[in-house]
Coordinates of C-alpha atoms in Angstrom, one line a residue:
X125 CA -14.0 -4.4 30.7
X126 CA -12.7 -6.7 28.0
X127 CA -10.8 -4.4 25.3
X128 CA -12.9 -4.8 21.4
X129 CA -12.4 -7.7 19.1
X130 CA -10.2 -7.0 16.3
X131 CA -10.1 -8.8 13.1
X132 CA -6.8 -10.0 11.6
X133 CA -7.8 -10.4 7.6
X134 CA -4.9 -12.5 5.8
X135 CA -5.2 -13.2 2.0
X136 CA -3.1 -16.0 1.8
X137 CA -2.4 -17.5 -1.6
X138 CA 0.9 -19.9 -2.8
X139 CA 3.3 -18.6 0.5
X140 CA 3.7 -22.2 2.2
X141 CA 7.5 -20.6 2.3
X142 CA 6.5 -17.5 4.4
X143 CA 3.2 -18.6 5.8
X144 CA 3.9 -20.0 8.8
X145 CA 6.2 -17.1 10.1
X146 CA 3.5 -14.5 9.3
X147 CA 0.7 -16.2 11.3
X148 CA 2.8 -17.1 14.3
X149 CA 3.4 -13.0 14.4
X150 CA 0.1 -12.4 14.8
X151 CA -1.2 -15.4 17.2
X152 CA 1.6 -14.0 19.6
X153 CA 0.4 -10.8 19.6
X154 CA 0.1 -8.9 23.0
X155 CA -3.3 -7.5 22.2
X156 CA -5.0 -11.4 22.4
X157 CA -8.9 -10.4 21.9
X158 CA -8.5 -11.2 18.0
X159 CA -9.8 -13.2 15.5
X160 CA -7.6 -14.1 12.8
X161 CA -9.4 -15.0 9.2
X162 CA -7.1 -16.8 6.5
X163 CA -8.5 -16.5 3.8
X164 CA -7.4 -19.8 1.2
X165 CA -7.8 -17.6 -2.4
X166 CA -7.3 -21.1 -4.2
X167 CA -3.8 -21.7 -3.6
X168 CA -2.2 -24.9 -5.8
X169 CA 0.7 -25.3 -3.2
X170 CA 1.0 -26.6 0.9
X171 CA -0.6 -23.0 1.7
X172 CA -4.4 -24.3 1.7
X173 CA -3.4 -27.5 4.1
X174 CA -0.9 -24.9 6.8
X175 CA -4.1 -22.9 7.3
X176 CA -6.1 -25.8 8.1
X177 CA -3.4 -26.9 10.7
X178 CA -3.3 -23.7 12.1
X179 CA -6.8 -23.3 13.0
X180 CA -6.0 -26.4 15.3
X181 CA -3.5 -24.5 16.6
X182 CA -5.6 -21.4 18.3
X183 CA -9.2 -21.4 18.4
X184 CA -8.9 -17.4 17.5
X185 CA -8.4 -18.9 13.7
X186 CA -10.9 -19.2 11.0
X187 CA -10.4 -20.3 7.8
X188 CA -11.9 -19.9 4.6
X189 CA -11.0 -21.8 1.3
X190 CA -12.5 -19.9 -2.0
X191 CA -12.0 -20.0 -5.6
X192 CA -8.8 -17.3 -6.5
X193 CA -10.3 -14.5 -7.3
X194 CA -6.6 -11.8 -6.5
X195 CA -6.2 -10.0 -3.2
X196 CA -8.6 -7.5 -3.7
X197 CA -11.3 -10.4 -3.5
X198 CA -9.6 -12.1 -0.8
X199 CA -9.5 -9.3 1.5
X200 CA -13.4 -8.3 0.8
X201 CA -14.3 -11.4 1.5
X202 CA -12.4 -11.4 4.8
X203 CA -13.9 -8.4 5.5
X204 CA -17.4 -10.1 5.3
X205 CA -16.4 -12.5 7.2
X206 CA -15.4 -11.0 10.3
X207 CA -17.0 -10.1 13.2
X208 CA -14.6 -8.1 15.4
X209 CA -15.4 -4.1 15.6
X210 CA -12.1 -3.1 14.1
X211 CA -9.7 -4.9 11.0
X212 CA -6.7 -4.9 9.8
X213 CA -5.1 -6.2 7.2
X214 CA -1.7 -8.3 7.1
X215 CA -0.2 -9.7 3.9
X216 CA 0.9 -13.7 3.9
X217 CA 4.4 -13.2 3.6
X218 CA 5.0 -10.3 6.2
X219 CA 4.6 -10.4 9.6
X220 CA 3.6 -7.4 12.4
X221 CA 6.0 -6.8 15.7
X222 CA 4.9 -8.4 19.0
X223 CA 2.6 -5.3 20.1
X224 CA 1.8 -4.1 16.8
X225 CA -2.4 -4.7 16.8
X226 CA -2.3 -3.3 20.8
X227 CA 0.1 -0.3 19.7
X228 CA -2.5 0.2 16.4
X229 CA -5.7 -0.2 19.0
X230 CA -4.8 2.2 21.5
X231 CA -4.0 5.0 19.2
X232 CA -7.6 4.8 17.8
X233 CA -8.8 4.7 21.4
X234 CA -6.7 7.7 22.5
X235 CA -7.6 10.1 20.0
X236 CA -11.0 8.8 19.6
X237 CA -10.7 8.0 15.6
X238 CA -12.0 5.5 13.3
X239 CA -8.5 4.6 11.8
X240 CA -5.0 4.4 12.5
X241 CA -1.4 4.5 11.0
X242 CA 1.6 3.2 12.5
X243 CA 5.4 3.0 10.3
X244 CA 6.4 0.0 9.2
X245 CA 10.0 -1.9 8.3
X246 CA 11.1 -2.7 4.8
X247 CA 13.3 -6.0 5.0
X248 CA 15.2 -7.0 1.8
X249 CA 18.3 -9.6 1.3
X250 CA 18.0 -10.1 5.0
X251 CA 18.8 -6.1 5.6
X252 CA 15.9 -4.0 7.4
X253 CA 15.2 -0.3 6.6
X254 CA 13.1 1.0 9.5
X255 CA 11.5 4.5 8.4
X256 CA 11.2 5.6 12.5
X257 CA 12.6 8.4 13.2
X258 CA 11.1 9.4 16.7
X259 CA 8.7 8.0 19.2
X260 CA 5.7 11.1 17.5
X261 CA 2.2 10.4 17.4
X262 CA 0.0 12.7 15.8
X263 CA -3.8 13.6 15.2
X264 CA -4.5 14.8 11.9
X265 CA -7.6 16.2 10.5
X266 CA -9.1 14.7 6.9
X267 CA -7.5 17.1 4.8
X268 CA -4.2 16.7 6.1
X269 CA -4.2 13.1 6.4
X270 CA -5.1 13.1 2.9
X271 CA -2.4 15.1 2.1
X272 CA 0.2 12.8 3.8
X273 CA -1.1 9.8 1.8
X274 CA -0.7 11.5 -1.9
X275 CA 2.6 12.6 -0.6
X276 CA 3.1 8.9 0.7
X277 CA 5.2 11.3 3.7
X278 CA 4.8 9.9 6.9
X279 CA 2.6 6.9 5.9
X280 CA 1.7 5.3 2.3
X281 CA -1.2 4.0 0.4
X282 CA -0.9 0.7 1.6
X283 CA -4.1 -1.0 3.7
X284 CA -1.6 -2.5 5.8
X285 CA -0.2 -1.2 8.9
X286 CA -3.3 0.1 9.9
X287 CA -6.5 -0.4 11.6
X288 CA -10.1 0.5 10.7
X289 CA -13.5 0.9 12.5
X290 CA -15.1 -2.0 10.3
X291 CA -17.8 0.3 9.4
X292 CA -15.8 2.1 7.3
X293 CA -16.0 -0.6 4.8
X294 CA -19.5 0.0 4.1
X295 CA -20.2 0.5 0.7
X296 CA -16.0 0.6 0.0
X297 CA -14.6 -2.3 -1.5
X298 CA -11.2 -3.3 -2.7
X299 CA -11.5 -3.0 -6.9
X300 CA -11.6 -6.5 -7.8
X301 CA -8.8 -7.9 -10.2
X302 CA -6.9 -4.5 -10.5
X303 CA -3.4 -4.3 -9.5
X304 CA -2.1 -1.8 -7.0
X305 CA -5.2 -2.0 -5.3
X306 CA -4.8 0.6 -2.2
X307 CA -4.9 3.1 -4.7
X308 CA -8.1 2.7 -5.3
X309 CA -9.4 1.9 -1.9
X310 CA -7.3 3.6 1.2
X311 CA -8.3 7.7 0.3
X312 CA -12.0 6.5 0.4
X313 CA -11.6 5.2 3.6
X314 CA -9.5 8.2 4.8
X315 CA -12.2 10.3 3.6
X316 CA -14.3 8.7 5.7
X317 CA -12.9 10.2 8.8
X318 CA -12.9 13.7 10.6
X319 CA -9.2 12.5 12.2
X320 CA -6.9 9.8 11.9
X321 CA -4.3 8.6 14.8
X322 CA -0.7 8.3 13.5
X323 CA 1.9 6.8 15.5
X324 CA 5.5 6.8 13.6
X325 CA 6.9 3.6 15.6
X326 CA 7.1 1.0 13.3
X327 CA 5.5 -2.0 13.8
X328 CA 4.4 -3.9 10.3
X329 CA 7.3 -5.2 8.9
X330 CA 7.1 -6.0 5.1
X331 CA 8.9 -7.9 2.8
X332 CA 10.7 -6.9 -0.3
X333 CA 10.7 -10.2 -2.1
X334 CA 10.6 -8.7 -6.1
X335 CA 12.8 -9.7 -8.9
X336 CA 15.4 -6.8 -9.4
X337 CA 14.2 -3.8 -10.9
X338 CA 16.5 -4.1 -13.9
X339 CA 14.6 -8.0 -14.8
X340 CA 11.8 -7.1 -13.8
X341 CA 8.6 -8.1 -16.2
X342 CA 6.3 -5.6 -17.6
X343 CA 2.3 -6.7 -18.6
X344 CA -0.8 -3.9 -19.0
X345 CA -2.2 -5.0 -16.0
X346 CA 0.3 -2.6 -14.2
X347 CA -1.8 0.8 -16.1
X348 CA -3.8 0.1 -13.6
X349 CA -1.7 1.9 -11.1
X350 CA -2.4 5.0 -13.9
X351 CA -6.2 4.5 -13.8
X352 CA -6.8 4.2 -10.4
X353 CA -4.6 7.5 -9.1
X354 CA -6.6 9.0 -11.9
X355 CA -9.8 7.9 -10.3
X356 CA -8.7 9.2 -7.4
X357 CA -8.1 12.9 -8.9
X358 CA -11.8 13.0 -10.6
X359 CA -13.2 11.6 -6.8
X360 CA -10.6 14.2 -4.7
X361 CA -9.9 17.6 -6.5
X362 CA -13.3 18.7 -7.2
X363 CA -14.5 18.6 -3.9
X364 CA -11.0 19.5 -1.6
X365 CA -9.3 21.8 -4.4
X366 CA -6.2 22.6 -2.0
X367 CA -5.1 19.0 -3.0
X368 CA -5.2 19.9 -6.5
X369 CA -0.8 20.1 -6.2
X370 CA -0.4 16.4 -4.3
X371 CA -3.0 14.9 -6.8
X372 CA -1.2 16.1 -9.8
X373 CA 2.3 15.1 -8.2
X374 CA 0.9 11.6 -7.5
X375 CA 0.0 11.4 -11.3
X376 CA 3.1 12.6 -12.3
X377 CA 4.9 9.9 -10.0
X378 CA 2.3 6.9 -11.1
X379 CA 3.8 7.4 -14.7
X380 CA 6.9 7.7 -13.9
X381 CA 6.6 4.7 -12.4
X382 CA 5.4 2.7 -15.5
X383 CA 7.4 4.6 -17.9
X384 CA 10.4 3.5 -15.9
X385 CA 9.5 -0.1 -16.2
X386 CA 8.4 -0.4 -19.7
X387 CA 11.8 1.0 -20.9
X388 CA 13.1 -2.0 -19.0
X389 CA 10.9 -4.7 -21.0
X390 CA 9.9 -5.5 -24.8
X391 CA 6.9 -3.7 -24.5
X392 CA 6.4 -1.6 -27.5
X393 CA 2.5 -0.1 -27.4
X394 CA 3.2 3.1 -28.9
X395 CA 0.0 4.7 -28.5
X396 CA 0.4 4.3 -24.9
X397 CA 3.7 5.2 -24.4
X398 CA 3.5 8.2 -26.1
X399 CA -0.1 9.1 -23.8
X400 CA 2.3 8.6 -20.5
X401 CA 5.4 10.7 -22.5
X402 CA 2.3 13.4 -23.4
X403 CA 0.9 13.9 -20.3
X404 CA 4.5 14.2 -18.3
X405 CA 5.7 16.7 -21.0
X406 CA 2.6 18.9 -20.3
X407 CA 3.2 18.8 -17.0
X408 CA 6.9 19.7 -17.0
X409 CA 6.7 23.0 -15.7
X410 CA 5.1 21.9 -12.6
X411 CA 7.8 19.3 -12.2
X412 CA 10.6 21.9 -12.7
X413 CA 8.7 24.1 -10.0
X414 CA 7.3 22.2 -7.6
X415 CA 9.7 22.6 -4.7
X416 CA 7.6 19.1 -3.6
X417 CA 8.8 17.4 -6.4
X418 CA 12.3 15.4 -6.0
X419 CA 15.5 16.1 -7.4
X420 CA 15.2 12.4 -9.2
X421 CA 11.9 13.4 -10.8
X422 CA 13.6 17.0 -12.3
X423 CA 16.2 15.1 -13.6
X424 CA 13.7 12.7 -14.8
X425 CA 11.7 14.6 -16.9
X426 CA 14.4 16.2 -18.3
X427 CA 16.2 13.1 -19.4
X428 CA 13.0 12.1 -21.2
X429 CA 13.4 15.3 -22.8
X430 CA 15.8 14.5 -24.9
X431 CA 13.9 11.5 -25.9
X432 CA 12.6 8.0 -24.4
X433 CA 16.5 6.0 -25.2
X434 CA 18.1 8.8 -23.2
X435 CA 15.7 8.5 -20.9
X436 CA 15.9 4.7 -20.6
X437 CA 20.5 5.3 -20.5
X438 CA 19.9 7.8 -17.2
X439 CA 17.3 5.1 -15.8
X440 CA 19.9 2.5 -16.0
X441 CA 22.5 4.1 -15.0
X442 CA 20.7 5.3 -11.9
X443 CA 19.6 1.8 -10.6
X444 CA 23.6 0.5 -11.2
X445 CA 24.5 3.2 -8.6
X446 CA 21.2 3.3 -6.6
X447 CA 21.0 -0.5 -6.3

């Protein structure tokens, strides 16, 4: 009996540089009953033409050109495109290991769930940091699983390196034109299922391509991170309250996060500085407490303690040594 289609949904948008290596990752995949949709999101570079020569390439390619609407749109719309029982997701400039999709696929089918995880390389200035440990696989129940993803533990928020029943999708979008959009998407999902499959070999690898953190350029856009994880408390908490500690952590964490970054830059909004500075002050018990909080957190809040230039001195001091 022929194994299910899967659907390979690839936003692809200005990575003519990186395209090519992504896609041939996935044609050569060992799993072979796939479709793979790029999806055009109104690239101005060679991206848009590469697609169309690679759909001459293997039949298993469809491509769709559309007007840019950001990666959440993209990926929605390559979700409404597709037609195999299962997706996953790839970004345009990463690429998946040889046996990633089958490795993905026969986790679901093993444990009989609607999702899986699998670990995934981080490759930066040509050096790769794989987070496996040992060959483990795991079946973990809703709550748990959702307590691995606030904790971003054994596997993150990110809709990559993973594969979904395509139902699962209904009536769960990506948030359109928000930034750090798994953060508003991937619990929902999770939620969705009595058990996910977690396998801790890793097989996406992605691509650390930023600016370094010390140049790097701060705009509002990136509160979104803030509202989304605090979407994600008023959808969680109420209804599993034993999360209550992880949600509050992954707040804590998500304005760390921007605080970090806008001591970095010229931006100079007091009113929301001093909400972020607010909110982690309240909160500094918990962080002094919580044995799940990190030593660079504690030290953290209490640099900020003694104001937001000490706290910006201990922040660039610890990315000199860090990185």
């Amino acid at each position: 009996m022929e194994n299910d289609l899967v659907s390979v949904v690839v936003p692809v948008y200005n990575v003519e540089k990186y395209l090519e290596n992504c896609v041939y990752s996935i044609i050569k995949q060992t799993y072979e009953n796939i479709e793979i949709i790029l999806v055009d999101d109104g690239s101005t570079d060679n991206s848009s033409s590469l697609c169309d020569s690679f759909m001459k390439r293997d039949k298993r390619i469809n491509v769709y050109h559309k007007k840019n609407g950001g990666l959440s749109d993209a990926r929605n719309y390559g979700i409404e495109q597709s037609k195999g029982k299962y997706i996953t997701f790839v970004d345009s400039d990463d690429t998946i290991e040889n046996d990633c999709i089958e490795y993905l696929y026969n986790l679901l089918n093993k444990y009989n769930t609607m999702m899986s995880i699998c670990n995934y390389n981080v490759i930066t200035n040509n050096k790769i940091i794989s987070y496996t440990t040992k060959d483990l696989e795991f079946k973990f129940d809703k709550i748990t699983a959702l307590k691995e993803l606030l904790k971003e533990n054994k596997f993150s928020v990110s809709s990559c390196a993973k594969m979904y029943e395509k139902n699962l999708f209904n009536n769960v979008k990506f948030p359109v034109g928000k930034l750090c959009e798994d953060n508003g998407t991937t619990y929902k999902l999770v939620e969705k299922c009595a058990y996910i499959a977690y396998g801790s070999k890793s097989k996406y690898n992605y691509y650390k391509r930023e600016n370094s953190i010390m140049t790097s350029s701060f705009n509002e856009k990136k509160f979104d991170l803030i509202e989304l994880v605090d979407q994600m408390k008023s959808d969680l908490e109420s209804k599993y309250p034993e999360l209550h500690d992880d949600i509050l952590k992954k707040q804590i964490l998500s304005r760390f996060s921007i605080l970090r970054q806008i001591v970095l830059s010229d931006y100079n909004n007091k009113e929301k500085i001093d909400e972020i500075v607010k909110f982690l002050k309240k909160n500094k018990k918990f962080i002094f407490t919580n044995k799940n909080v990190s030593k660079r957190e504690k030290m953290a809040m209490l640099s900020l303690l003694f104001g937001k230039k000490f706290f910006k001195f201990s922040w660039v001091m610890y990315t000199k040594i860090k990185y």
